[in-house]
XYZ file of C-alpha atoms in Angstrom:
542
model
C 0.172 0.062 -0.063
C 1.500 3.546 -0.758
C 2.482 5.621 2.538
C 1.752 8.820 3.510
C 5.191 10.571 1.647
C 3.789 8.453 -1.880
C 0.055 11.031 -1.192
C 1.753 14.129 -0.215
C 4.252 13.766 -3.269
C 1.089 13.168 -5.572
C -0.631 16.490 -5.028
C -0.006 19.726 -6.237
C 1.947 22.101 -4.196
C -0.287 23.552 -3.585
C -2.580 21.003 -2.022
C 0.244 19.190 -0.064
C 0.354 22.948 2.098
C -3.031 22.627 2.026
C -2.593 19.388 3.733
C 0.243 19.867 5.905
C -1.158 22.930 7.774
C -4.156 21.525 8.340
C -1.617 18.974 10.507
C -0.286 22.429 12.688
C 2.719 22.429 11.052
C 4.773 25.122 10.537
C 5.892 25.369 6.602
C 9.575 26.508 4.591
C 9.032 27.887 1.602
C 9.800 24.968 -0.193
C 8.920 21.113 0.600
C 11.667 18.555 -0.042
C 10.642 15.431 -0.091
C 12.856 15.044 2.722
C 10.334 17.076 4.757
C 7.547 14.921 3.245
C 9.299 12.356 4.245
C 9.685 13.371 8.251
C 6.578 15.792 8.156
C 4.811 11.917 7.804
C 6.163 10.264 10.115
C 6.191 13.637 12.948
C 2.125 13.261 12.072
C 2.048 9.758 13.272
C 4.717 9.877 15.740
C 3.219 12.586 17.701
C -1.090 11.757 17.318
C -1.837 14.213 14.635
C -3.459 12.091 12.794
C -5.730 10.049 15.622
C -6.974 13.496 16.260
C -7.534 14.900 12.554
C -9.980 11.017 12.507
C -11.380 11.769 16.095
C -12.192 15.155 14.996
C -14.097 14.279 11.963
C -17.611 13.964 11.107
C -19.677 10.640 11.824
C -20.052 10.256 7.573
C -17.042 10.399 6.653
C -16.098 7.951 10.133
C -17.638 5.681 8.391
C -16.740 5.941 4.825
C -13.114 5.693 6.355
C -14.692 2.204 8.327
C -15.728 0.966 4.365
C -11.971 1.094 3.308
C -10.686 -0.576 6.701
C -13.034 -3.139 5.919
C -11.920 -3.876 2.650
C -8.742 -3.977 3.324
C -7.639 -0.261 2.951
C -8.513 0.170 -0.446
C -11.776 -0.440 -3.247
C -12.123 0.683 -6.446
C -12.276 3.957 -7.341
C -15.068 3.723 -9.913
C -16.689 2.000 -6.866
C -15.815 4.171 -3.904
C -16.909 7.613 -6.394
C -20.575 6.589 -6.753
C -20.717 5.841 -3.292
C -19.463 8.541 -2.008
C -18.656 11.287 -4.198
C -15.783 12.667 -6.592
C -13.109 14.710 -6.542
C -13.516 17.960 -7.749
C -10.919 18.551 -10.603
C -9.408 22.377 -10.307
C -6.062 24.533 -10.796
C -4.310 25.713 -8.845
C -6.071 28.927 -9.014
C -9.755 27.956 -8.327
C -8.296 26.163 -5.209
C -7.444 29.196 -3.662
C -10.775 30.603 -4.917
C -13.054 27.441 -3.109
C -10.523 26.693 -0.919
C -12.279 22.644 -0.949
C -9.818 21.708 2.140
C -12.124 24.604 3.811
C -15.857 23.408 1.990
C -15.397 20.262 0.511
C -18.446 18.920 -1.277
C -18.917 15.179 -0.925
C -17.017 12.244 2.261
C -14.590 11.789 -0.409
C -13.008 14.988 -0.002
C -13.284 15.183 2.836
C -10.859 12.531 3.156
C -8.832 13.778 0.533
C -8.163 16.630 2.200
C -7.473 15.637 5.981
C -4.896 13.515 3.662
C -6.660 10.650 4.603
C -7.074 8.736 1.642
C -4.822 9.049 -1.858
C -5.860 7.615 -5.062
C -3.398 5.047 -7.262
C -4.087 2.695 -10.082
C -2.703 -0.455 -8.965
C -1.564 -3.358 -10.815
C -3.913 -5.943 -11.467
C -5.091 -8.345 -13.437
C -5.995 -7.972 -16.519
C -5.125 -4.468 -16.161
C -4.443 -2.004 -13.879
C -7.195 -0.412 -12.119
C -7.654 3.193 -10.120
C -7.888 2.923 -5.804
C -9.385 5.081 -3.335
C -7.055 3.661 -0.296
C -5.734 4.692 2.969
C -2.624 4.981 3.282
C -0.064 2.282 4.294
C 0.437 4.219 8.326
C -2.628 5.078 8.561
C -4.126 1.972 8.001
C -1.733 0.368 10.807
C -2.146 3.840 13.253
C -6.703 2.035 12.528
C -5.758 -1.469 12.888
C -3.811 -0.874 17.067
C -6.692 1.596 17.331
C -8.969 -1.130 17.016
C -7.031 -3.657 18.762
C -6.911 -1.336 21.569
C -10.544 -0.923 22.008
C -11.375 -5.057 21.057
C -12.253 -7.124 24.293
C -9.513 -9.868 24.830
C -10.855 -12.170 22.962
C -10.819 -16.662 25.067
C -8.843 -17.029 28.774
C -5.336 -18.207 29.579
C -5.610 -21.989 29.573
C -3.479 -23.926 32.500
C -1.774 -27.185 30.792
C -3.091 -30.449 32.911
C -1.170 -33.296 33.131
C -0.027 -35.775 30.868
C -1.209 -33.088 28.026
C 1.259 -33.668 24.361
C 3.262 -29.767 23.679
C 3.314 -30.052 19.444
C 5.500 -27.534 19.256
C 5.618 -24.966 15.528
C 8.762 -25.294 12.422
C 9.640 -23.778 10.545
C 9.490 -26.644 8.323
C 7.228 -24.892 5.627
C 10.988 -23.957 4.006
C 11.253 -27.178 3.635
C 8.191 -27.769 2.122
C 8.066 -25.473 -0.527
C 11.729 -26.378 -1.652
C 10.807 -30.721 -2.094
C 7.374 -29.091 -3.867
C 9.191 -26.818 -5.856
C 11.983 -29.733 -7.077
C 9.104 -32.485 -7.801
C 7.297 -29.661 -9.753
C 10.804 -28.845 -11.846
C 10.918 -32.432 -12.569
C 7.891 -32.286 -13.692
C 6.162 -35.482 -10.446
C 2.541 -35.511 -9.977
C 1.904 -33.448 -6.918
C 0.400 -36.298 -5.477
C 3.926 -37.634 -5.575
C 5.999 -34.825 -4.267
C 6.606 -36.323 -0.651
C 7.620 -36.044 2.232
C 6.005 -33.401 3.800
C 7.178 -32.127 6.978
C 4.677 -29.952 8.162
C 0.566 -30.994 8.206
C 0.554 -29.525 4.908
C -0.040 -32.044 2.024
C 1.545 -31.477 -0.847
C -1.679 -29.288 -3.017
C -1.879 -26.915 -0.408
C 2.173 -25.877 -0.313
C 1.596 -26.262 -3.961
C -1.168 -23.526 -3.436
C 1.582 -21.947 -1.604
C 4.122 -21.641 -4.432
C 1.164 -20.112 -6.871
C 0.479 -18.391 -4.970
C 4.481 -16.845 -4.021
C 4.687 -16.747 -8.047
C 7.054 -19.502 -7.945
C 4.948 -21.847 -9.713
C 2.101 -21.468 -12.369
C -0.351 -24.612 -14.337
C 0.725 -23.395 -17.760
C 3.861 -21.819 -17.656
C 5.028 -24.211 -14.635
C 7.655 -22.666 -12.563
C 9.594 -18.898 -12.206
C 13.164 -20.155 -12.148
C 14.731 -16.909 -11.298
C 11.989 -16.119 -8.411
C 12.464 -20.037 -6.995
C 16.236 -19.758 -7.450
C 16.408 -16.014 -4.826
C 14.123 -18.178 -2.289
C 16.123 -21.311 -2.019
C 18.992 -19.151 -1.933
C 17.552 -16.947 0.832
C 18.601 -17.008 4.723
C 16.140 -19.208 6.367
C 14.550 -16.803 7.872
C 14.319 -14.249 5.197
C 11.879 -16.460 3.134
C 10.478 -17.162 5.854
C 9.229 -13.861 6.238
C 8.555 -13.974 2.816
C 6.298 -16.774 2.857
C 4.326 -15.407 5.786
C 4.449 -11.400 4.399
C 3.117 -13.035 1.298
C 0.192 -15.572 3.268
C -0.682 -12.580 4.774
C -2.035 -10.251 1.631
C -3.094 -13.129 -0.380
C -5.861 -12.630 -2.467
C -5.452 -16.025 -3.875
C -4.335 -18.377 -0.968
C -7.865 -20.517 0.288
C -7.521 -20.696 3.922
C -11.518 -21.478 3.953
C -11.378 -23.414 0.729
C -9.141 -26.427 2.737
C -11.617 -27.875 5.135
C -11.890 -31.006 3.828
C -15.191 -31.569 5.824
C -16.827 -28.635 4.094
C -17.528 -27.958 0.895
C -17.884 -25.209 -0.352
C -19.611 -24.513 -3.809
C -17.484 -24.840 -7.607
C -17.267 -20.963 -7.117
C -17.593 -19.707 -4.018
C -16.996 -16.064 -4.109
C -15.173 -15.285 -0.430
C -12.828 -12.557 -0.011
C -9.372 -15.086 1.472
C -7.794 -12.110 2.513
C -10.372 -9.832 4.666
C -11.241 -13.495 6.149
C -7.474 -14.168 7.450
C -7.395 -10.182 8.562
C -10.257 -11.020 10.522
C -9.083 -13.420 11.598
C -5.766 -12.574 12.679
C -6.820 -9.361 14.692
C -9.691 -11.079 16.664
C -6.078 -13.408 17.572
C -3.793 -11.240 17.644
C -4.074 -9.084 21.327
C -3.503 -12.462 23.060
C 0.179 -12.665 24.874
C 2.725 -14.666 23.147
C 3.729 -17.234 24.625
C 0.549 -17.859 26.923
C -1.208 -20.414 26.657
C -4.726 -19.762 25.660
C -8.155 -21.957 25.957
C -9.286 -23.373 22.675
C -12.663 -23.757 22.757
C -13.762 -20.574 25.025
C -11.433 -18.685 21.938
C -14.411 -19.787 19.921
C -16.948 -19.447 22.271
C -16.229 -15.919 22.695
C -15.887 -15.373 18.592
C -19.299 -16.134 18.571
C -20.682 -14.146 21.449
C -18.655 -10.868 20.086
C -17.191 -11.141 16.550
C -19.669 -13.804 14.584
C -19.579 -13.136 11.502
C -16.137 -12.870 10.777
C -16.470 -15.465 8.071
C -19.983 -15.598 6.332
C -21.051 -11.553 7.154
C -25.079 -10.440 7.866
C -27.073 -12.236 4.694
C -24.561 -14.267 4.039
C -25.082 -16.745 6.851
C -28.787 -18.006 4.357
C -27.206 -17.250 0.635
C -23.673 -19.343 0.830
C -24.023 -23.293 -0.650
C -21.664 -24.886 2.167
C -22.840 -28.606 2.036
C -21.011 -31.382 5.162
C -19.141 -33.753 2.679
C -19.319 -37.312 5.023
C -23.761 -36.283 5.974
C -24.592 -34.023 2.734
C -26.591 -32.370 4.846
C -26.765 -28.122 3.772
C -25.237 -25.810 6.388
C -26.955 -22.555 6.276
C -27.742 -19.995 8.469
C -26.609 -19.100 11.852
C -27.959 -22.217 13.846
C -25.047 -23.625 11.939
C -22.261 -21.262 13.363
C -20.465 -24.093 15.209
C -20.029 -26.376 12.323
C -18.753 -23.553 9.424
C -17.205 -20.689 11.783
C -16.466 -22.663 14.623
C -14.647 -25.519 12.819
C -12.943 -22.946 10.091
C -10.952 -21.330 13.486
C -10.132 -24.557 15.088
C -8.558 -25.097 11.157
C -7.069 -21.978 11.333
C -5.641 -22.164 14.879
C -4.391 -25.626 14.345
C -3.981 -26.241 10.804
C -2.961 -22.782 9.140
C -0.550 -21.163 12.209
C 0.632 -24.630 13.067
C 1.673 -25.286 9.910
C 3.567 -22.566 9.175
C 4.930 -22.126 11.928
C 3.467 -19.393 14.078
C 1.496 -21.299 17.493
C 2.595 -24.425 19.400
C -0.166 -26.708 20.565
C -0.820 -28.741 23.719
C -3.134 -31.691 22.402
C -5.027 -34.152 24.970
C -3.680 -37.413 24.450
C -6.192 -39.306 24.401
C -8.708 -38.379 21.812
C -6.064 -36.368 20.102
C -7.852 -33.239 20.150
C -6.405 -29.836 20.152
C -7.295 -27.903 23.762
C -5.073 -24.805 24.009
C -2.385 -23.267 21.880
C 0.543 -20.198 22.315
C 1.797 -17.403 19.848
C 5.660 -18.463 19.357
C 8.300 -16.023 18.442
C 7.368 -16.173 14.866
C 5.319 -14.338 15.240
C 7.156 -11.534 15.201
C 7.593 -11.919 11.166
C 3.944 -11.118 10.250
C 4.651 -7.718 10.779
C 9.026 -7.342 10.962
C 12.033 -9.430 9.275
C 14.319 -10.513 12.303
C 18.107 -10.380 12.330
C 19.063 -13.425 10.399
C 21.761 -15.586 12.817
C 24.404 -17.824 11.501
C 23.021 -20.628 9.666
C 23.853 -24.611 10.902
C 25.578 -26.297 8.043
C 23.505 -29.676 8.107
C 25.736 -33.242 7.290
C 25.158 -34.201 3.452
C 26.469 -37.974 2.511
C 26.544 -41.185 0.935
C 25.617 -44.122 2.219
C 27.534 -47.594 0.457
C 24.360 -48.792 -1.763
C 24.173 -45.052 -3.504
C 22.272 -43.676 -1.478
C 23.081 -39.901 -0.731
C 21.474 -38.260 3.562
C 21.020 -34.275 3.005
C 19.795 -32.741 6.321
C 16.851 -30.249 6.919
C 19.756 -27.454 7.944
C 21.949 -27.949 4.729
C 20.560 -25.109 2.072
C 17.374 -26.162 0.728
C 19.386 -24.718 -3.119
C 21.527 -27.754 -2.517
C 18.540 -30.014 -1.932
C 16.384 -28.381 -5.464
C 19.618 -29.507 -6.884
C 20.762 -33.359 -5.765
C 16.736 -34.293 -5.879
C 17.051 -33.592 -9.613
C 19.493 -36.314 -10.059
C 17.980 -39.001 -7.482
C 15.346 -41.195 -6.969
C 13.437 -40.222 -3.830
C 13.544 -42.203 -0.548
C 11.863 -39.788 1.789
C 12.809 -39.655 5.711
C 14.648 -41.247 8.406
C 15.319 -40.134 11.052
C 14.517 -36.632 10.502
C 16.934 -36.478 6.935
C 16.143 -36.594 3.222
C 16.877 -39.570 1.379
C 17.760 -40.315 -2.153
C 19.108 -42.561 -4.580
C 21.167 -42.336 -7.419
C 20.188 -44.466 -10.218
C 20.566 -45.300 -14.425
C 16.504 -44.531 -14.224
C 17.337 -40.843 -12.263
C 20.463 -40.136 -14.407
C 19.314 -40.884 -17.460
C 15.748 -38.681 -16.138
C 18.320 -35.886 -15.153
C 19.774 -35.977 -18.777
C 15.782 -35.371 -20.461
C 16.477 -32.117 -18.388
C 19.623 -30.827 -19.711
C 21.310 -31.878 -16.560
C 24.752 -34.089 -16.619
C 26.402 -36.732 -14.487
C 29.794 -34.062 -13.955
C 27.711 -31.525 -12.616
C 26.381 -34.070 -9.498
C 29.919 -35.088 -9.588
C 30.759 -31.898 -8.682
C 27.427 -30.858 -6.687
C 29.125 -33.578 -4.165
C 32.875 -33.520 -3.866
C 31.773 -29.286 -3.659
C 28.815 -29.864 -0.314
C 29.458 -33.291 1.290
C 30.181 -33.137 4.762
C 31.547 -36.990 5.144
C 34.362 -38.689 2.895
C 32.368 -40.349 0.200
C 31.998 -44.468 0.248
C 34.808 -46.054 -2.364
C 34.449 -46.322 -6.000
C 30.907 -43.972 -6.075
C 32.680 -41.190 -8.351
C 33.791 -43.447 -10.481
C 30.750 -45.156 -10.791
C 29.290 -42.297 -11.786
C 31.760 -42.022 -14.430
C 31.809 -44.876 -15.993
C 28.267 -44.268 -16.417
C 28.363 -40.690 -17.593
C 31.186 -41.562 -20.610
C 30.114 -45.093 -21.165
C 26.877 -45.881 -19.585
C 28.261 -48.542 -17.926
C 26.410 -49.897 -14.944
C 25.366 -53.579 -13.218
C 21.602 -54.929 -13.379
C 20.114 -56.915 -10.163
C 16.516 -57.874 -11.317
C 14.734 -60.928 -10.016
C 14.942 -64.540 -11.133
C 12.439 -67.946 -11.282
C 14.906 -70.703 -10.339
C 13.619 -74.292 -11.339
C 16.091 -77.446 -9.384
C 15.233 -81.033 -9.712
C 18.279 -83.265 -9.316
C 17.096 -85.591 -12.166
C 18.572 -84.996 -15.818
C 16.482 -86.902 -18.038
C 13.345 -84.952 -16.173
C 14.742 -82.166 -16.894
C 15.838 -82.877 -19.925
C 12.355 -84.296 -20.990
C 11.374 -80.188 -19.924
C 13.578 -78.925 -22.263
C 12.233 -80.959 -25.423
C 9.068 -80.072 -24.575
C 6.536 -77.258 -25.223
C 7.764 -75.325 -22.248
C 10.576 -74.662 -23.938
C 9.619 -71.178 -24.161
C 9.501 -69.916 -20.873
C 13.503 -70.846 -20.427
C 15.290 -68.011 -19.885
C 18.489 -69.811 -19.340
C 20.112 -72.822 -18.377
C 22.086 -71.947 -14.908
C 23.865 -75.149 -14.684
C 22.605 -79.383 -15.165
C 20.051 -79.574 -12.099
C 18.924 -75.734 -12.662
C 17.245 -73.529 -15.264
C 15.980 -69.723 -14.869
C 12.393 -69.587 -15.978
C 9.429 -67.252 -17.029
C 7.225 -66.173 -14.121
C 4.180 -66.820 -16.555
C 5.071 -70.612 -16.380
C 5.276 -71.565 -13.151
C 1.591 -73.118 -13.382
C 2.584 -74.959 -16.245
C 5.936 -76.491 -15.296
C 4.165 -77.545 -12.161
C 1.425 -79.277 -14.119
C 4.006 -80.974 -16.184
C 6.222 -81.967 -12.931
C 3.271 -84.150 -11.980
C 2.609 -85.839 -15.002
C 6.525 -86.783 -15.351
C 5.708 -87.997 -11.452
C 7.165 -85.139 -9.188
C 5.674 -82.778 -7.062
C 6.173 -78.910 -6.932
C 7.322 -76.645 -4.174
C 6.811 -73.263 -4.741
C 9.379 -71.562 -2.024
C 8.125 -68.183 -0.566
C 6.591 -65.404 -2.449
C 7.462 -66.051 -6.446
C-alpha cells in the first residue's frame, strides 16, 4: 500500500501545503521530499493523524471504516459512486473555492485531510485505480481497533499428561520439496515427504500464491532460485508476508469436511485479516484455551466469515452427510470448525503457534503464539545458519539434512530417486533411471559429481565417483533383477522339460540341475512335473 509520503508527493504543491497546514505544521517556503518523509512520520508519532480522524464528522468516519473493511482500498469507480468524486481544479480555483474548508462530499473530506489517496494498482488483466488509505494510517487504525477490543478467550492451564506439539519453520522445507518435484515433472500427489501438516497440494497453492509456479507456465525459475538461496529467516518472512496479504491462498477452502460450491465468492484476504485481528491481542508465549476462544468469537464477532445475509445465501455442504449448512444455527459447524482449523492447521503449519493436545483423544485443547509471530510484522536479524550433514551410504543413497542449503537439496533431488525421510534426514538414491531422467532435463552427471565433491560433509564411500564417471562416459552399469529358478536333480526329467513345449518359458540354463524360467510359466511347469511324476514345491512368494 502507498505511504503518506507517496500520497503527499503525488499532490500538487498547494494541496500538499493545505494538508500539512491542516495537520498543524509550520512549513518552509519549499517542501522537499525529505520534508514530506519527516513530516509524515511526525504526524503519526505525535498523534496528529489520530486527532484528525477523531474530529471527522460521523459520515466521514463511516467512509473511512468502509475502506478499512476492504483491506484499506476500494476501486475508485465503486468508491466515488458511493461517496462522491474529487472535483478537478487548478491551483487558482482551489485558492478561490477552498475545497479543504468546504468539501463537496465525503471523498473530499478524506482527500483534503490527507487520509485517502488515489492510485493505480497492478491488477489483472489491467491496472485499476483505487481509493486507498496510506499504509501508516491503516496500521494506526488497526492498532486503535485492537486497543478498544476486548481480549478473545482465556488463559489455559495445562493439565497433566498433555502433549505439547511445537511449531517449526518446516514449511520452507516443504516448499523446497514441492518445487523440486514440480521441476522434475512429478504429479503433485507423488511429491513426498511433507514435514508440515500441509499436503503437497496445499504447499503447491502457496507456491502459486508466491509467484513460484503457474499451472500453465510451470516454475518461475528466477523467483525459485532467489527464494531457495536466501537465508531461512528471510525466506520465512517472505512466506508469511505473502500468506498474510494473499488474495488467492484459499485458507477457507482447505477445510476438507466442507464443500463451498464450485465458485464461492469468498474474500480470502479479508477473512484471514479478521482472524489475525481477533487473535492478535492474545499475549505471545501464553497458553490459550481453544474452546473458550471459539465461544468468545461466536458471542462477540460471529460474522468474521459469513457476513449478515451470507449466513443464508452461501452454499455450504457437509461432505460426509450431504447436509446443507445454511443460517446462523450452523455457526459451530462452519465458523467454529474453521477457527479450529485456522489455528491448529494453518497457524501451526506456518510455524506461528504451538499446540497443546489431549493424549487420549488427540483433540487440540490449547495454543500459544510462538516467537515467530513477530515475522508477521517485521523481519528478524538472520543468525548464522547451521550447516547440516550431507553424505553417501554404500548403496548410492544420499543423505541430506534439512539444515543443509535448500538450494543444494533442490539440485540433488533432480538427479535422484526419492526415498523419503529417515531419522529426520532426507534420503535420495542415484540410479541409472534417475540419471537418464536428469539428462532429459539437460542435467549432466558431471554437474552432480561437482555438487557432491563440493558439498559432502563426510568422505564418500569408495567407488561412488568412479561409478558415476563410468555411467557418464560409457553408460556402464550393472543390473540386479529377481529370477524364478526351477531346480530338480533328475537330469532325465530336466531334459524332457527342455524338449517339451515349455522351452519357450526357459530364460537360461544355470547348470545341469537348474533353469531360470519366466514367471508366466510357473503353473505350466507345475503341471508338467506332476505329469512326469514329481510334486512341485513353490518356495516363498514368487
